[in-house]
Amino acid sequence: MKTGGNRKKLFSVLVVVFATLALSDLVLSSGGGPAQATFGREWRPNRVLEGEQYAGNDACAKCHRSMTASQRATGMARALEKITDCQILQSRPRLIFQEGPYSYKIVREGNRSIFSVSDGSNTISEPILSCFGRGDAGQTYVFRHNNEYYESRVSFYRDTEKLDFTIGALLSLPPSLD
């Protein structure tokens, strides 16, 4: 197997883990209904002892400066980015991928990026909410459509500098645009 294939598999596993954790945390934090929280928010514990309050990252950093600084410098601390901080999409204002009748585009508009998919007749476009992965191997995007969160069907890959199918995405043509 080629090295690029191993990197794509590792990237896929990491994306699935981070997406699962982030999305499950959003649903849990919103009481199980449609998530109102935004991606890239400050971490909060899932369970807090009765009568206790979470003081926040900055309160912890007052006593644990070196630990906080070293953690913030890790790749894992930056594995989930808000779209405003996404360097890959800032430096590549237009990415396109075509497969069969479907055209996938990510276009930068100011501080946001728009994910679009078209079948040639109709188009669905949504703002990207968050980026998973720093782009060393690749980066996948999360958007919201019809009140549900979706992982983009295409991801950016560093080795090709292009969009291609997100690892784990079905390679067969979808039956409809939706």
PDB file of C-alpha atoms in Angstrom:
ATOM      1  CA  MET A   1       0.000   0.000   0.000  1.00  0.00           C
ATOM      2  CA  LYS A   2       1.234   3.475  -0.804  1.00  0.00           C
ATOM      3  CA  THR A   3       2.161   5.881   1.998  1.00  0.00           C
ATOM      4  CA  GLY A   4      -0.562   8.283   0.895  1.00  0.00           C
ATOM      5  CA  GLY A   5      -3.124   5.507   1.408  1.00  0.00           C
ATOM      6  CA  ASN A   6      -1.951   4.948   4.987  1.00  0.00           C
ATOM      7  CA  ARG A   7      -2.149   8.671   5.704  1.00  0.00           C
ATOM      8  CA  LYS A   8      -5.654   8.833   4.272  1.00  0.00           C
ATOM      9  CA  LYS A   9      -6.761   5.906   6.454  1.00  0.00           C
ATOM     10  CA  LEU A  10      -5.287   7.510   9.587  1.00  0.00           C
ATOM     11  CA  PHE A  11      -6.840  10.839   8.658  1.00  0.00           C
ATOM     12  CA  SER A  12     -10.205   9.145   8.162  1.00  0.00           C
ATOM     13  CA  VAL A  13     -10.090   7.512  11.580  1.00  0.00           C
ATOM     14  CA  LEU A  14      -9.178  10.805  13.243  1.00  0.00           C
ATOM     15  CA  VAL A  15     -11.934  12.696  11.432  1.00  0.00           C
ATOM     16  CA  VAL A  16     -14.548  10.151  12.478  1.00  0.00           C
ATOM     17  CA  VAL A  17     -13.375  10.236  16.111  1.00  0.00           C
ATOM     18  CA  PHE A  18     -13.327  14.039  16.300  1.00  0.00           C
ATOM     19  CA  ALA A  19     -16.625  14.416  14.458  1.00  0.00           C
ATOM     20  CA  THR A  20     -18.300  11.887  16.728  1.00  0.00           C
ATOM     21  CA  LEU A  21     -16.995  13.547  19.866  1.00  0.00           C
ATOM     22  CA  ALA A  22     -17.789  17.081  18.734  1.00  0.00           C
ATOM     23  CA  LEU A  23     -21.259  16.304  17.433  1.00  0.00           C
ATOM     24  CA  SER A  24     -22.234  14.135  20.408  1.00  0.00           C
ATOM     25  CA  ASP A  25     -21.036  16.885  22.758  1.00  0.00           C
ATOM     26  CA  LEU A  26     -23.118  19.443  20.870  1.00  0.00           C
ATOM     27  CA  VAL A  27     -26.253  17.302  21.052  1.00  0.00           C
ATOM     28  CA  LEU A  28     -25.689  16.508  24.739  1.00  0.00           C
ATOM     29  CA  SER A  29     -25.048  20.134  25.586  1.00  0.00           C
ATOM     30  CA  SER A  30     -28.264  21.201  23.924  1.00  0.00           C
ATOM     31  CA  GLY A  31     -30.477  18.712  25.754  1.00  0.00           C
ATOM     32  CA  GLY A  32     -30.710  16.226  22.889  1.00  0.00           C
ATOM     33  CA  GLY A  33     -32.660  18.525  20.562  1.00  0.00           C
ATOM     34  CA  PRO A  34     -31.284  20.462  17.619  1.00  0.00           C
ATOM     35  CA  ALA A  35     -27.855  21.698  18.656  1.00  0.00           C
ATOM     36  CA  GLN A  36     -27.684  25.441  19.229  1.00  0.00           C
ATOM     37  CA  ALA A  37     -24.007  25.543  20.191  1.00  0.00           C
ATOM     38  CA  THR A  38     -21.327  26.419  17.672  1.00  0.00           C
ATOM     39  CA  PHE A  39     -18.262  24.452  16.706  1.00  0.00           C
ATOM     40  CA  GLY A  40     -14.944  25.561  18.115  1.00  0.00           C
ATOM     41  CA  ARG A  41     -16.411  26.722  21.403  1.00  0.00           C
ATOM     42  CA  GLU A  42     -14.535  26.426  24.685  1.00  0.00           C
ATOM     43  CA  TRP A  43     -14.477  22.920  26.122  1.00  0.00           C
ATOM     44  CA  ARG A  44     -16.742  22.232  29.063  1.00  0.00           C
ATOM     45  CA  PRO A  45     -16.976  19.052  31.146  1.00  0.00           C
ATOM     46  CA  ASN A  46     -19.937  16.781  30.362  1.00  0.00           C
ATOM     47  CA  ARG A  47     -20.664  16.191  34.043  1.00  0.00           C
ATOM     48  CA  VAL A  48     -20.279  18.744  36.797  1.00  0.00           C
ATOM     49  CA  LEU A  49     -20.702  17.845  40.454  1.00  0.00           C
ATOM     50  CA  GLU A  50     -23.866  19.187  42.029  1.00  0.00           C
ATOM     51  CA  GLY A  51     -23.318  22.682  43.376  1.00  0.00           C
ATOM     52  CA  GLU A  52     -20.073  23.113  41.396  1.00  0.00           C
ATOM     53  CA  GLN A  53     -19.426  25.344  38.403  1.00  0.00           C
ATOM     54  CA  TYR A  54     -16.824  25.026  35.696  1.00  0.00           C
ATOM     55  CA  ALA A  55     -14.421  27.953  36.013  1.00  0.00           C
ATOM     56  CA  GLY A  56     -13.226  27.865  32.393  1.00  0.00           C
ATOM     57  CA  ASN A  57      -9.943  27.343  30.568  1.00  0.00           C
ATOM     58  CA  ASP A  58      -8.534  30.731  31.558  1.00  0.00           C
ATOM     59  CA  ALA A  59      -9.068  30.059  35.272  1.00  0.00           C
ATOM     60  CA  CYS A  60      -7.097  26.811  35.001  1.00  0.00           C
ATOM     61  CA  ALA A  61      -4.361  28.541  33.020  1.00  0.00           C
ATOM     62  CA  LYS A  62      -3.680  30.968  35.892  1.00  0.00           C
ATOM     63  CA  CYS A  63      -2.093  28.163  37.937  1.00  0.00           C
ATOM     64  CA  HIS A  64      -1.063  25.848  35.113  1.00  0.00           C
ATOM     65  CA  ARG A  65       0.534  28.217  32.590  1.00  0.00           C
ATOM     66  CA  SER A  66       3.187  25.869  31.241  1.00  0.00           C
ATOM     67  CA  MET A  67       0.751  22.974  30.834  1.00  0.00           C
ATOM     68  CA  THR A  68      -1.805  25.224  29.150  1.00  0.00           C
ATOM     69  CA  ALA A  69       0.776  26.736  26.809  1.00  0.00           C
ATOM     70  CA  SER A  70       2.187  23.347  25.781  1.00  0.00           C
ATOM     71  CA  GLN A  71      -1.297  21.897  25.199  1.00  0.00           C
ATOM     72  CA  ARG A  72      -2.384  24.861  23.085  1.00  0.00           C
ATOM     73  CA  ALA A  73       0.735  24.376  20.938  1.00  0.00           C
ATOM     74  CA  THR A  74      -0.155  20.765  20.050  1.00  0.00           C
ATOM     75  CA  GLY A  75      -1.743  19.712  16.807  1.00  0.00           C
ATOM     76  CA  MET A  76      -4.640  18.156  18.705  1.00  0.00           C
ATOM     77  CA  ALA A  77      -5.503  21.518  20.266  1.00  0.00           C
ATOM     78  CA  ARG A  78      -5.904  22.899  16.750  1.00  0.00           C
ATOM     79  CA  ALA A  79      -7.480  19.832  15.108  1.00  0.00           C
ATOM     80  CA  LEU A  80     -10.923  21.446  15.192  1.00  0.00           C
ATOM     81  CA  GLU A  81     -10.969  25.002  13.898  1.00  0.00           C
ATOM     82  CA  LYS A  82     -13.625  27.597  13.421  1.00  0.00           C
ATOM     83  CA  ILE A  83     -13.978  28.478   9.766  1.00  0.00           C
ATOM     84  CA  THR A  84     -12.606  31.980  10.404  1.00  0.00           C
ATOM     85  CA  ASP A  85      -9.295  30.377  11.471  1.00  0.00           C
ATOM     86  CA  CYS A  86      -9.038  27.770   8.705  1.00  0.00           C
ATOM     87  CA  GLN A  87      -5.737  28.462   6.922  1.00  0.00           C
ATOM     88  CA  ILE A  88      -6.310  25.908   4.157  1.00  0.00           C
ATOM     89  CA  LEU A  89      -9.529  27.547   2.997  1.00  0.00           C
ATOM     90  CA  GLN A  90      -8.135  31.055   3.472  1.00  0.00           C
ATOM     91  CA  SER A  91      -5.218  30.263   1.175  1.00  0.00           C
ATOM     92  CA  ARG A  92      -7.341  28.363  -1.380  1.00  0.00           C
ATOM     93  CA  PRO A  93     -10.372  30.527  -2.132  1.00  0.00           C
ATOM     94  CA  ARG A  94     -11.860  28.121  -4.692  1.00  0.00           C
ATOM     95  CA  LEU A  95     -11.741  24.319  -4.601  1.00  0.00           C
ATOM     96  CA  ILE A  96     -13.696  22.150  -7.050  1.00  0.00           C
ATOM     97  CA  PHE A  97     -14.276  18.395  -7.403  1.00  0.00           C
ATOM     98  CA  GLN A  98     -16.400  16.708 -10.084  1.00  0.00           C
ATOM     99  CA  GLU A  99     -17.753  13.159  -9.992  1.00  0.00           C
ATOM    100  CA  GLY A 100     -20.378  12.074 -12.482  1.00  0.00           C
ATOM    101  CA  PRO A 101     -23.165  14.663 -12.604  1.00  0.00           C
ATOM    102  CA  TYR A 102     -22.201  16.124  -9.212  1.00  0.00           C
ATOM    103  CA  SER A 103     -19.969  19.134  -8.810  1.00  0.00           C
ATOM    104  CA  TYR A 104     -18.637  20.007  -5.344  1.00  0.00           C
ATOM    105  CA  LYS A 105     -17.281  23.494  -4.616  1.00  0.00           C
ATOM    106  CA  ILE A 106     -15.842  25.317  -1.655  1.00  0.00           C
ATOM    107  CA  VAL A 107     -15.651  29.056  -2.247  1.00  0.00           C
ATOM    108  CA  ARG A 108     -14.256  31.618   0.190  1.00  0.00           C
ATOM    109  CA  GLU A 109     -16.426  34.699   0.791  1.00  0.00           C
ATOM    110  CA  GLY A 110     -14.793  37.077   3.280  1.00  0.00           C
ATOM    111  CA  ASN A 111     -14.417  35.274   6.621  1.00  0.00           C
ATOM    112  CA  ARG A 112     -16.568  32.327   5.610  1.00  0.00           C
ATOM    113  CA  SER A 113     -16.436  29.453   3.156  1.00  0.00           C
ATOM    114  CA  ILE A 114     -19.461  28.093   1.332  1.00  0.00           C
ATOM    115  CA  PHE A 115     -19.829  24.384   0.525  1.00  0.00           C
ATOM    116  CA  SER A 116     -21.953  23.731  -2.578  1.00  0.00           C
ATOM    117  CA  VAL A 117     -23.006  20.634  -4.437  1.00  0.00           C
ATOM    118  CA  SER A 118     -24.796  20.735  -7.771  1.00  0.00           C
ATOM    119  CA  ASP A 119     -26.275  18.117 -10.080  1.00  0.00           C
ATOM    120  CA  GLY A 120     -26.203  20.522 -13.030  1.00  0.00           C
ATOM    121  CA  SER A 121     -29.814  21.618 -12.538  1.00  0.00           C
ATOM    122  CA  ASN A 122     -30.077  22.329  -8.822  1.00  0.00           C
ATOM    123  CA  THR A 123     -27.579  23.444  -6.191  1.00  0.00           C
ATOM    124  CA  ILE A 124     -27.417  23.165  -2.414  1.00  0.00           C
ATOM    125  CA  SER A 125     -25.124  25.687  -0.711  1.00  0.00           C
ATOM    126  CA  GLU A 126     -24.373  26.012   2.993  1.00  0.00           C
ATOM    127  CA  PRO A 127     -21.724  27.854   5.002  1.00  0.00           C
ATOM    128  CA  ILE A 128     -19.012  25.618   6.410  1.00  0.00           C
ATOM    129  CA  LEU A 129     -19.089  25.711  10.204  1.00  0.00           C
ATOM    130  CA  SER A 130     -15.861  23.973  11.096  1.00  0.00           C
ATOM    131  CA  CYS A 131     -12.713  22.293   9.798  1.00  0.00           C
ATOM    132  CA  PHE A 132     -11.484  18.932  11.109  1.00  0.00           C
ATOM    133  CA  GLY A 133      -7.796  18.223  10.718  1.00  0.00           C
ATOM    134  CA  ARG A 134      -4.951  20.681  10.351  1.00  0.00           C
ATOM    135  CA  GLY A 135      -4.299  19.662   6.790  1.00  0.00           C
ATOM    136  CA  ASP A 136      -1.009  17.818   7.298  1.00  0.00           C
ATOM    137  CA  ALA A 137      -2.728  14.871   5.608  1.00  0.00           C
ATOM    138  CA  GLY A 138      -6.110  16.377   4.893  1.00  0.00           C
ATOM    139  CA  GLN A 139      -9.034  18.362   6.164  1.00  0.00           C
ATOM    140  CA  THR A 140     -12.774  17.662   6.261  1.00  0.00           C
ATOM    141  CA  TYR A 141     -15.595  20.160   6.688  1.00  0.00           C
ATOM    142  CA  VAL A 142     -18.820  20.280   8.675  1.00  0.00           C
ATOM    143  CA  PHE A 143     -21.905  22.191   7.590  1.00  0.00           C
ATOM    144  CA  ARG A 144     -25.549  22.327   8.594  1.00  0.00           C
ATOM    145  CA  HIS A 145     -28.410  21.660   6.172  1.00  0.00           C
ATOM    146  CA  ASN A 146     -32.106  21.421   7.102  1.00  0.00           C
ATOM    147  CA  ASN A 147     -31.212  21.625  10.818  1.00  0.00           C
ATOM    148  CA  GLU A 148     -28.829  18.652  10.679  1.00  0.00           C
ATOM    149  CA  TYR A 149     -25.025  18.553  10.744  1.00  0.00           C
ATOM    150  CA  TYR A 150     -23.165  16.890   7.882  1.00  0.00           C
ATOM    151  CA  GLU A 151     -19.602  15.896   7.186  1.00  0.00           C
ATOM    152  CA  SER A 152     -18.648  17.039   3.708  1.00  0.00           C
ATOM    153  CA  ARG A 153     -18.563  14.261   1.126  1.00  0.00           C
ATOM    154  CA  VAL A 154     -15.290  15.682  -0.156  1.00  0.00           C
ATOM    155  CA  SER A 155     -12.179  16.682   1.783  1.00  0.00           C
ATOM    156  CA  PHE A 156      -8.991  18.554   0.998  1.00  0.00           C
ATOM    157  CA  TYR A 157      -5.849  16.361   0.729  1.00  0.00           C
ATOM    158  CA  ARG A 158      -2.378  17.829   1.115  1.00  0.00           C
ATOM    159  CA  ASP A 159      -0.602  15.271  -1.090  1.00  0.00           C
ATOM    160  CA  THR A 160      -2.684  16.267  -4.129  1.00  0.00           C
ATOM    161  CA  GLU A 161      -3.586  19.833  -3.047  1.00  0.00           C
ATOM    162  CA  LYS A 162      -7.141  19.074  -4.210  1.00  0.00           C
ATOM    163  CA  LEU A 163     -10.546  17.939  -3.050  1.00  0.00           C
ATOM    164  CA  ASP A 164     -11.378  14.248  -3.250  1.00  0.00           C
ATOM    165  CA  PHE A 165     -13.865  11.939  -1.581  1.00  0.00           C
ATOM    166  CA  THR A 166     -13.748  11.981   2.208  1.00  0.00           C
ATOM    167  CA  ILE A 167     -12.377   8.688   3.448  1.00  0.00           C
ATOM    168  CA  GLY A 168     -15.295   6.451   4.321  1.00  0.00           C
ATOM    169  CA  ALA A 169     -17.721   8.248   1.995  1.00  0.00           C
ATOM    170  CA  LEU A 170     -19.716   6.000  -0.296  1.00  0.00           C
ATOM    171  CA  LEU A 171     -18.148   6.066  -3.736  1.00  0.00           C
ATOM    172  CA  SER A 172     -21.361   5.222  -5.559  1.00  0.00           C
ATOM    173  CA  LEU A 173     -23.291   8.138  -7.013  1.00  0.00           C
ATOM    174  CA  PRO A 174     -25.967   9.409  -4.635  1.00  0.00           C
ATOM    175  CA  PRO A 175     -29.545   8.894  -5.877  1.00  0.00           C
ATOM    176  CA  SER A 176     -30.356  12.580  -5.414  1.00  0.00           C
ATOM    177  CA  LEU A 177     -28.764  15.917  -4.721  1.00  0.00           C
ATOM    178  CA  ASP A 178     -30.045  15.942  -1.132  1.00  0.00           C
TER     179      ASP A 178
END
